[in-house]
Short mmCIF file of C-alpha atoms in Angstrom, two decimals:
data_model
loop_
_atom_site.label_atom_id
_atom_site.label_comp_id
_atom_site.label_asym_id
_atom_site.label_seq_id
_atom_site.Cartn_x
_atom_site.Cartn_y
_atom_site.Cartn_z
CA UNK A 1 -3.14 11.49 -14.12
CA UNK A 2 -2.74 14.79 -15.60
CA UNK A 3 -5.71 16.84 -15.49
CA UNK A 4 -5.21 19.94 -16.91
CA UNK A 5 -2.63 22.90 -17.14
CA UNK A 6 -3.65 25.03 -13.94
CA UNK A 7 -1.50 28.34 -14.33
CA UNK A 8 1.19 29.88 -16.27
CA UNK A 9 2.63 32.41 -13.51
CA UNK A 10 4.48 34.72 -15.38
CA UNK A 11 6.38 37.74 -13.12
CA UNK A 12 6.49 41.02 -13.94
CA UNK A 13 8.03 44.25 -11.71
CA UNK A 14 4.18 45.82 -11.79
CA UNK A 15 1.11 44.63 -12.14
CA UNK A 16 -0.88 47.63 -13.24
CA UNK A 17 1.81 47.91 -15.76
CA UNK A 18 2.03 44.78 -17.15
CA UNK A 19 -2.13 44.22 -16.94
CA UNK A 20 -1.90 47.09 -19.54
CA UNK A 21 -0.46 44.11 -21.83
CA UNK A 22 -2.10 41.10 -20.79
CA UNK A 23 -5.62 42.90 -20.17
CA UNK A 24 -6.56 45.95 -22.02
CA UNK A 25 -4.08 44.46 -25.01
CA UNK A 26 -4.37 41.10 -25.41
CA UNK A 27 -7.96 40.79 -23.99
CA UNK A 28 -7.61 38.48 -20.70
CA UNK A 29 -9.96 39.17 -18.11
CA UNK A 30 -9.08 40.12 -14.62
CA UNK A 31 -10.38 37.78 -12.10
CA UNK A 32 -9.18 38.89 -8.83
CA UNK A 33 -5.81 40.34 -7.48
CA UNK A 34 -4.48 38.77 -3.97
CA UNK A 35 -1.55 39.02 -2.00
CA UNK A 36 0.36 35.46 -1.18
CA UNK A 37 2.49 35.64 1.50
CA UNK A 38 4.45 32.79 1.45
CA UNK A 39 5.76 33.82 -1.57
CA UNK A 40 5.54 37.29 -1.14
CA UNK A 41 3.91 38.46 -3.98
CA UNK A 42 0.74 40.53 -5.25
CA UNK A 43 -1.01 37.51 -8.08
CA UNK A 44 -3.29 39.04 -10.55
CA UNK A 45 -5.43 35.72 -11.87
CA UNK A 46 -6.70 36.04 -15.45
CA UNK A 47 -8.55 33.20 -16.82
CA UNK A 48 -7.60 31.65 -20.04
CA UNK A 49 -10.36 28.63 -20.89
CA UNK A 50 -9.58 25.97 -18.17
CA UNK A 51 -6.85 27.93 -17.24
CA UNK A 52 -5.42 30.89 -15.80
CA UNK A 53 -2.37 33.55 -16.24
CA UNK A 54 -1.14 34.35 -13.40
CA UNK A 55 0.94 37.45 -12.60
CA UNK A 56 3.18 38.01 -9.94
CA UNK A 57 4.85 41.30 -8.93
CA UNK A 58 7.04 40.08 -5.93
CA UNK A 59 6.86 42.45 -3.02
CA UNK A 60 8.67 41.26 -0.65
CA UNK A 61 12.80 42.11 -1.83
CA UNK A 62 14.24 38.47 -0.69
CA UNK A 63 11.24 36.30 -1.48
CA UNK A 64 12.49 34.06 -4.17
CA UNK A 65 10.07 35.18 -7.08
CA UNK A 66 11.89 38.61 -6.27
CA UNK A 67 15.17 36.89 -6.68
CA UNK A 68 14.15 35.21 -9.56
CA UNK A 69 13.51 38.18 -11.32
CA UNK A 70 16.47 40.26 -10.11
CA UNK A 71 18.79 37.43 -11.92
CA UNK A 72 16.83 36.53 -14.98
CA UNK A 73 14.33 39.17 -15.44
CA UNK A 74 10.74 39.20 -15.93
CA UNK A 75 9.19 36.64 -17.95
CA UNK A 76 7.55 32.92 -17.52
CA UNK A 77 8.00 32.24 -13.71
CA UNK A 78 6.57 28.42 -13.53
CA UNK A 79 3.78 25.96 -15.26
CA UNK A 80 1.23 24.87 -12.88
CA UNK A 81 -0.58 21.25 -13.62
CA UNK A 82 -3.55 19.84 -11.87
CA UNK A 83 -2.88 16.55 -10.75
CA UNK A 84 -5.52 13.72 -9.55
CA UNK A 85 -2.82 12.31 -7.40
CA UNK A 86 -0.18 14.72 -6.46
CA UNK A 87 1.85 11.47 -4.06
CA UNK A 88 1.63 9.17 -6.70
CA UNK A 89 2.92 11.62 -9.12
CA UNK A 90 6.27 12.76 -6.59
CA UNK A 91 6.70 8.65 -6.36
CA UNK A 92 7.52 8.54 -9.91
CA UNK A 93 9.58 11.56 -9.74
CA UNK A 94 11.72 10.15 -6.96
CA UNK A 95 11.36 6.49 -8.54
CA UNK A 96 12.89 8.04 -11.47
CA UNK A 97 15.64 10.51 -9.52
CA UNK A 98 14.10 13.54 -10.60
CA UNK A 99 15.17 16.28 -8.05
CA UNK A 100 12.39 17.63 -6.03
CA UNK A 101 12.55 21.13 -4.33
CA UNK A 102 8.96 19.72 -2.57
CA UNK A 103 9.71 16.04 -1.39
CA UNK A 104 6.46 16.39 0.21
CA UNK A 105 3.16 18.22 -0.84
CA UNK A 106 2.32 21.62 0.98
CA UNK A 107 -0.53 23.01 1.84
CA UNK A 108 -1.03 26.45 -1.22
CA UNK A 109 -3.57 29.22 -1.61
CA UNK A 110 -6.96 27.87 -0.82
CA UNK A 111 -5.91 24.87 0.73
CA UNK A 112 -4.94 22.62 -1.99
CA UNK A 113 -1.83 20.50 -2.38
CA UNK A 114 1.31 21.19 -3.81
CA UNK A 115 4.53 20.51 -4.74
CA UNK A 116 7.77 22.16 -7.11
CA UNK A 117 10.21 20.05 -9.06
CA UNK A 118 13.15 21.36 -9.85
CA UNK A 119 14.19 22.64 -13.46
CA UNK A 120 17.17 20.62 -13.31
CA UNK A 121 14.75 17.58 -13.36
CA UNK A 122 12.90 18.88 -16.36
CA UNK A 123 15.29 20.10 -18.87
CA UNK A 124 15.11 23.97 -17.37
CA UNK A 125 11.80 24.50 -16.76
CA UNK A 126 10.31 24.97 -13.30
CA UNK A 127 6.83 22.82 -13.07
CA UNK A 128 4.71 22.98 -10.22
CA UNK A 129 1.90 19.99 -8.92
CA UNK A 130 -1.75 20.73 -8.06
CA UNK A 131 -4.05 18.49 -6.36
CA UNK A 132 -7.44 20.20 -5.52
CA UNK A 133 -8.81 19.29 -1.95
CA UNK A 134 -11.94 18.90 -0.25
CA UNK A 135 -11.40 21.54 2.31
CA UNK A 136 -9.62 24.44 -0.57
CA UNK A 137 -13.19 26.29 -0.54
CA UNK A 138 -13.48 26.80 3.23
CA UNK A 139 -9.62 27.74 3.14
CA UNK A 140 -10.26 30.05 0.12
CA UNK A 141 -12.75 31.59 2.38
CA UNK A 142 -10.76 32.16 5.43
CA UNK A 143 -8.11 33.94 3.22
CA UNK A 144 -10.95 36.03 1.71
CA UNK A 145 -11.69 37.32 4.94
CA UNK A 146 -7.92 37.66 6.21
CA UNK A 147 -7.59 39.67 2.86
CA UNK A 148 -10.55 41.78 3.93
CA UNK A 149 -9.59 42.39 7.47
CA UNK A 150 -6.36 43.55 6.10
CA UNK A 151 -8.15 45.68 3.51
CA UNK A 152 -9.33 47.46 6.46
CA UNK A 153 -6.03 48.40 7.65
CA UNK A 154 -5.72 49.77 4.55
CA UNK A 155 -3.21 48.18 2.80
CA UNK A 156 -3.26 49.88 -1.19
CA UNK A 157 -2.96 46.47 -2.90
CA UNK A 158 -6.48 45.09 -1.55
CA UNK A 159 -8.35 47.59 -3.15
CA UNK A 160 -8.14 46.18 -6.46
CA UNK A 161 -10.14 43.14 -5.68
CA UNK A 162 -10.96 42.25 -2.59
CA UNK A 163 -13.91 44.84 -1.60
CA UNK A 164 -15.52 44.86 -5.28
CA UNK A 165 -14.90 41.13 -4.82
CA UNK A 166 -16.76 40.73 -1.63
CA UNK A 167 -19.58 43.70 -2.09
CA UNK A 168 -19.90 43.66 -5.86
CA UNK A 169 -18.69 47.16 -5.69
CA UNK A 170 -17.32 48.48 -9.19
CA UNK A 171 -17.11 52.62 -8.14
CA UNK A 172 -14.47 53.49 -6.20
CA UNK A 173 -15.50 55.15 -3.05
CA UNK A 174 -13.16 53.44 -0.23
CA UNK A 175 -11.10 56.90 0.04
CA UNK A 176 -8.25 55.06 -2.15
CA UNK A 177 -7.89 56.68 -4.81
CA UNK A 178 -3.91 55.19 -5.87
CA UNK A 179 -3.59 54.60 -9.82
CA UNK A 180 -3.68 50.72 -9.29
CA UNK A 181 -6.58 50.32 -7.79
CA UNK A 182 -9.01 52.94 -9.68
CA UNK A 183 -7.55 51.04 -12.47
CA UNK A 184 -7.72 47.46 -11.45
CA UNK A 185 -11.49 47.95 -10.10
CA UNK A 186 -12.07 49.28 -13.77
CA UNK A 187 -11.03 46.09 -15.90
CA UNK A 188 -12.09 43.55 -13.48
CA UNK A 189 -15.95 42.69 -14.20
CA UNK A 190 -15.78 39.91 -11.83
CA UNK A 191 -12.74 41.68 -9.57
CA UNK B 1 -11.89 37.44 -27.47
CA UNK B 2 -9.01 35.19 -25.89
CA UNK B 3 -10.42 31.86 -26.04
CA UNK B 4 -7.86 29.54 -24.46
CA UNK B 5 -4.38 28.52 -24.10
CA UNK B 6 -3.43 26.20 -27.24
CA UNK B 7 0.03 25.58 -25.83
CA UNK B 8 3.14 26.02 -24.24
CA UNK B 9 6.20 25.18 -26.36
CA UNK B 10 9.23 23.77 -24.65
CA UNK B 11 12.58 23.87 -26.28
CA UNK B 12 14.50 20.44 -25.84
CA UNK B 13 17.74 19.62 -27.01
CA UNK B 14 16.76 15.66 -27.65
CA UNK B 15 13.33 14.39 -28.17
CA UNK B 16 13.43 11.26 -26.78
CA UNK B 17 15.28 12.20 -23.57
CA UNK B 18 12.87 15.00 -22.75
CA UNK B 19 9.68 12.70 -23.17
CA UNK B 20 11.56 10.40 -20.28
CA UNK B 21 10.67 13.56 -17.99
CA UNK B 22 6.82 14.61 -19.55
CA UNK B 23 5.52 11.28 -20.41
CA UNK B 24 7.25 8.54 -18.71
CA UNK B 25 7.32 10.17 -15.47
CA UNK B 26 5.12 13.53 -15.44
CA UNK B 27 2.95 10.99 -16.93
CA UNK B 28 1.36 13.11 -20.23
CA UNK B 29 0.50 11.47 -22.95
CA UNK B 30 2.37 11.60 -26.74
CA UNK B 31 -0.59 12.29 -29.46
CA UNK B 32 1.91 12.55 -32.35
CA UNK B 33 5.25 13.99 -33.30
CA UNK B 34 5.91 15.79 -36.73
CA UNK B 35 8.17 17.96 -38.38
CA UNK B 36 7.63 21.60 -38.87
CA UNK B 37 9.88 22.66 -41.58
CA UNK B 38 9.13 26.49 -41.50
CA UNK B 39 10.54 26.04 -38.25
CA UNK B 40 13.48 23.05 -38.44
CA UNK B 41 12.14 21.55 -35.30
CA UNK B 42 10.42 18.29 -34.63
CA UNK B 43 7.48 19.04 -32.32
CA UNK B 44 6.22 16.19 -30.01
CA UNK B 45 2.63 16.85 -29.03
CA UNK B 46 1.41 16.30 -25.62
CA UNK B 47 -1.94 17.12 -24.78
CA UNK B 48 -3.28 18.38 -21.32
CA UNK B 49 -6.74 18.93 -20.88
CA UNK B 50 -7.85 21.33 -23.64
CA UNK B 51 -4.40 22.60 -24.13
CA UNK B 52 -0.86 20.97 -25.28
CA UNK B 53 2.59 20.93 -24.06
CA UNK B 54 4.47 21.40 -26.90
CA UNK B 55 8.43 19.66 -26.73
CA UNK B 56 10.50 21.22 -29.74
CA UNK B 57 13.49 19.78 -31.02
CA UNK B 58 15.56 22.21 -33.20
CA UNK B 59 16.81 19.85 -35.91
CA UNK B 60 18.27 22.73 -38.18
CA UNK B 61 21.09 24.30 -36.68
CA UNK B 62 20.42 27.98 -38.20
CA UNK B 63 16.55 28.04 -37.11
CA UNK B 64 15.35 30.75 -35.11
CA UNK B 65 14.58 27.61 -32.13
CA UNK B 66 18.09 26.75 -32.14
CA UNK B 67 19.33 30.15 -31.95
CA UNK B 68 17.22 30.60 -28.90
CA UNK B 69 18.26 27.37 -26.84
CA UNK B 70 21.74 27.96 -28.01
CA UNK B 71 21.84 31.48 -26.36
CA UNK B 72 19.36 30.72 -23.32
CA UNK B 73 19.21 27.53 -22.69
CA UNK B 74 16.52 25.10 -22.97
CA UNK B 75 13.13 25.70 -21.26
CA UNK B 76 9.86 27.45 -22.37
CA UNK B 77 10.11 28.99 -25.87
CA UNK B 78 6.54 30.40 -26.11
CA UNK B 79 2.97 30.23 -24.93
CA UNK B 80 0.39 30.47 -27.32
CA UNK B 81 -3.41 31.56 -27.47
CA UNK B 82 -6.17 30.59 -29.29
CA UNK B 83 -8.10 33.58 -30.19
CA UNK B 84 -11.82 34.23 -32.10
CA UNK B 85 -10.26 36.86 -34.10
CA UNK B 86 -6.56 37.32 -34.90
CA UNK B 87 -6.99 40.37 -36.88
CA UNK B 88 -8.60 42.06 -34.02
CA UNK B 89 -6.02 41.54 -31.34
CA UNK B 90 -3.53 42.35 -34.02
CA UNK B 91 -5.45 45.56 -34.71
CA UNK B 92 -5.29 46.43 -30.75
CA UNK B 93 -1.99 45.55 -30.38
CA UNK B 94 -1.24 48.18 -33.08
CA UNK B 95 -3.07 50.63 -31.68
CA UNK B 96 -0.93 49.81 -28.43
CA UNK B 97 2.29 50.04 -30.04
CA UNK B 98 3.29 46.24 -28.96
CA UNK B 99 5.73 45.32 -31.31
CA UNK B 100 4.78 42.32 -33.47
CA UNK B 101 6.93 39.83 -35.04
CA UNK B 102 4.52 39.21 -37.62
CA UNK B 103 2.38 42.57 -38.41
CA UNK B 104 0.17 40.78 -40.32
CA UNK B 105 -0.87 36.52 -39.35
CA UNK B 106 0.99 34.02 -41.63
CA UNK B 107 -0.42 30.41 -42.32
CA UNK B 108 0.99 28.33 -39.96
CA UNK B 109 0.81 24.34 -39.02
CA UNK B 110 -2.73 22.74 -40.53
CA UNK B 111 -3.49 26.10 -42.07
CA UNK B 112 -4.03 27.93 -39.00
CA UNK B 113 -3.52 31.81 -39.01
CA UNK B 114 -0.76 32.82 -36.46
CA UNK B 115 1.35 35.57 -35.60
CA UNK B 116 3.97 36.51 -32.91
CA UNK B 117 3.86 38.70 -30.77
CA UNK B 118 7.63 40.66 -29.78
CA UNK B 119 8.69 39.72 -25.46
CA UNK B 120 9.76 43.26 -25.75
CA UNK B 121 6.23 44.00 -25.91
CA UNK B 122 4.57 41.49 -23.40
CA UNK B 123 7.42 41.83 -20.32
CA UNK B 124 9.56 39.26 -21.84
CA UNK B 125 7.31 36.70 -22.54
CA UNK B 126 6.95 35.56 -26.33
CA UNK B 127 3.24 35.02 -26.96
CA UNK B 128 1.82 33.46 -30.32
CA UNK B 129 -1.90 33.98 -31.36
CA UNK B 130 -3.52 30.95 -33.42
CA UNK B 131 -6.74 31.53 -34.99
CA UNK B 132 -8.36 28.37 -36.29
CA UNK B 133 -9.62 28.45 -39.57
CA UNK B 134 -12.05 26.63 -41.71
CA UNK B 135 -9.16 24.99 -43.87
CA UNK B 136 -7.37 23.57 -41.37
CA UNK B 137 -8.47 19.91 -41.27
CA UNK B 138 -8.14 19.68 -45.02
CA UNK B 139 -4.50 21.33 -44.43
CA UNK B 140 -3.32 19.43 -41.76
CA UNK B 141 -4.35 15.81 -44.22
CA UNK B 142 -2.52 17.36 -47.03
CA UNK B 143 0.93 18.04 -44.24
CA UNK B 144 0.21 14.66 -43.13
CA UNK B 145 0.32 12.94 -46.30
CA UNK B 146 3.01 15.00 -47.10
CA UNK B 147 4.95 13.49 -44.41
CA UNK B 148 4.02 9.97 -44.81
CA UNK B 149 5.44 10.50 -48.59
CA UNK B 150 8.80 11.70 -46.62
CA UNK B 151 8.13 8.55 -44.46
CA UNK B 152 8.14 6.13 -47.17
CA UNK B 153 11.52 8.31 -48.23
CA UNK B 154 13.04 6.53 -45.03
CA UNK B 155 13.56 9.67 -42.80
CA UNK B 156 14.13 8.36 -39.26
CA UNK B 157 12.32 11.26 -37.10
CA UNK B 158 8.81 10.53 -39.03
CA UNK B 159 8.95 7.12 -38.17
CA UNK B 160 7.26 7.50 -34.61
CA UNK B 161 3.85 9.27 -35.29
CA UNK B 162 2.75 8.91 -39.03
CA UNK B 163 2.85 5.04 -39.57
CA UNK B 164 0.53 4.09 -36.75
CA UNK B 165 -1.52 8.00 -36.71
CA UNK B 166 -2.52 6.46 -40.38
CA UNK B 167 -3.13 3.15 -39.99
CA UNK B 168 -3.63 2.33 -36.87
CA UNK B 169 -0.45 0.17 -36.10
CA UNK B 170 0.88 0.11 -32.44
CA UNK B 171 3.87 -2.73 -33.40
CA UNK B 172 6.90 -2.30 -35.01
CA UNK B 173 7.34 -3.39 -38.77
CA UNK B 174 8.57 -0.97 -40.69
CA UNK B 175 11.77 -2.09 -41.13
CA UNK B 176 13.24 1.21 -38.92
CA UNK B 177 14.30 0.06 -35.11
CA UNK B 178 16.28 3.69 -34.05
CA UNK B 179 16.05 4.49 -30.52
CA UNK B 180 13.79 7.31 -30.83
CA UNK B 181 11.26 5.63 -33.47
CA UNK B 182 10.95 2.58 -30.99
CA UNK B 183 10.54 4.14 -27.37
CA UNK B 184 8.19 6.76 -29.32
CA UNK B 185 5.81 3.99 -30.40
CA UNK B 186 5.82 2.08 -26.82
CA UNK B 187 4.86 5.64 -25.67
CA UNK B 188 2.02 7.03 -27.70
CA UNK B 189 -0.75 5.35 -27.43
CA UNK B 190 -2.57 7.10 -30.67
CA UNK B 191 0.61 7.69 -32.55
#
């Protein structure tokens, strides 16, 4: 079953830039800002109702978000469902020949389960699975803390969320004073 | 204030074909399918959680819908959020200099106020705001009998929702056995 629609991950060549748009603008609300490494990319999470944007700047040159965008520009990246059974879900897609670029679910952020089909299987859209699991809140915590002891190395793009996220911070005051993250700590009341 | 995501539309080239993908196998469900003449498209309707994926047909070859899949394919067309206050956002968006499509909302589907907002604007992403309004429901009858008038006129594409969304039916009967009328009916279980 279907739960809900998860994400809309939407890329964009800067964050602070587009969160200009998608924040001050249009009025979402910046959760928290975190760096995914398997996909290479800074993800600023804005909640919508049950659901989130997501935006990715890719920072890594060959990740494939970063490809992505070099060839068709920025824009909608992927739509992200919740699932309540993410294997019975890929058994109808391969029941029913739909190319899978997941044949089996990975492990995400936080833990959870999932799995891309491919836009060829969809009529040109690129749809992602997500099945919540048990153990995604100790796993959400053990990136939390990753993020934080890499904070302290003092990579810029933790700044934005991670310490006001952890300490309930909102002044700056951690001796980085870069444009993104005086301005990120600024719209994020939850950041 | 942003209160949800209503939808995200899809642009399909054929109806029927794309709902073997998002119902049959993603495994969403078909509420209803109607046409929306401002936009020559038949939209089919398929809820997910508190939003909707929205699968548009272009059925007019000169519509704005079929320009777009013509010259980018088919894929997501739009996302669209429900706001409090459409005026507002407008009024910021102004103030922002994001170009609008619409500078001013236009009645849209059921009587809703909407307007569009320019990709050029949002990082290539065309956004729609939807403001519900206290007309709608009496809107949307007045569309639906509307349609059950065109209906009784014999047009094939109306077949699928309207008979059963107003009576109740879930068998065939009404004389029209096309492809798409049929497989729509086994589908939706409250068309």
């Amino acid at each position: 079953m279907i739960k809900k629609i998860s994400h809309i991950a939407i890329v964009v060549p800067d964050l602070e830039e587009a969160m200009g748009f998608w924040v001050d603008t249009l009025g979402l609300r910046l959760q928290h800002v975190e760096y995914v490494p398997d996909q290479g990319v800074d993800v600023a999470f804005l909640p919508s109702g049950e659901s989130e944007i997501e935006l990715l700047e890719p920072v890594e040159p060959d990740s494939g978000v970063a490809r992505y965008m070099h060839k068709r520009g920025p824009g909608i990246h992927h739509i992200c469902f919740e699932v309540e059974d993410i294997t019975a879900v890929l058994a109808r897609m391969r029941a029913a020949g739909v190319p899978l670029i997941n044949e089996e679910p990975t492990i995400g952020t936080g833990g959870k389960k999932i799995a891309f089909i491919h836009p060829r299987g969809t009529g040109g859209v690129l749809v992602e699975l997500y099945e919540l699991t048990a153990e995604e809140p100790a796993r959400r915590l053990e990136r939390l803390n990753d993020m934080r002891r890499r904070l302290q190395r003092g990579r810029r793009v933790y700044a934005a969320g991670i310490i006001a996220f952890l300490s309930g911070l909102r002044t700056a005051g951690n001796g980085q004073s870069e444009k993104k993250s005086a301005a990120t700590k600024q719209r994020g009341s939850e950041v």
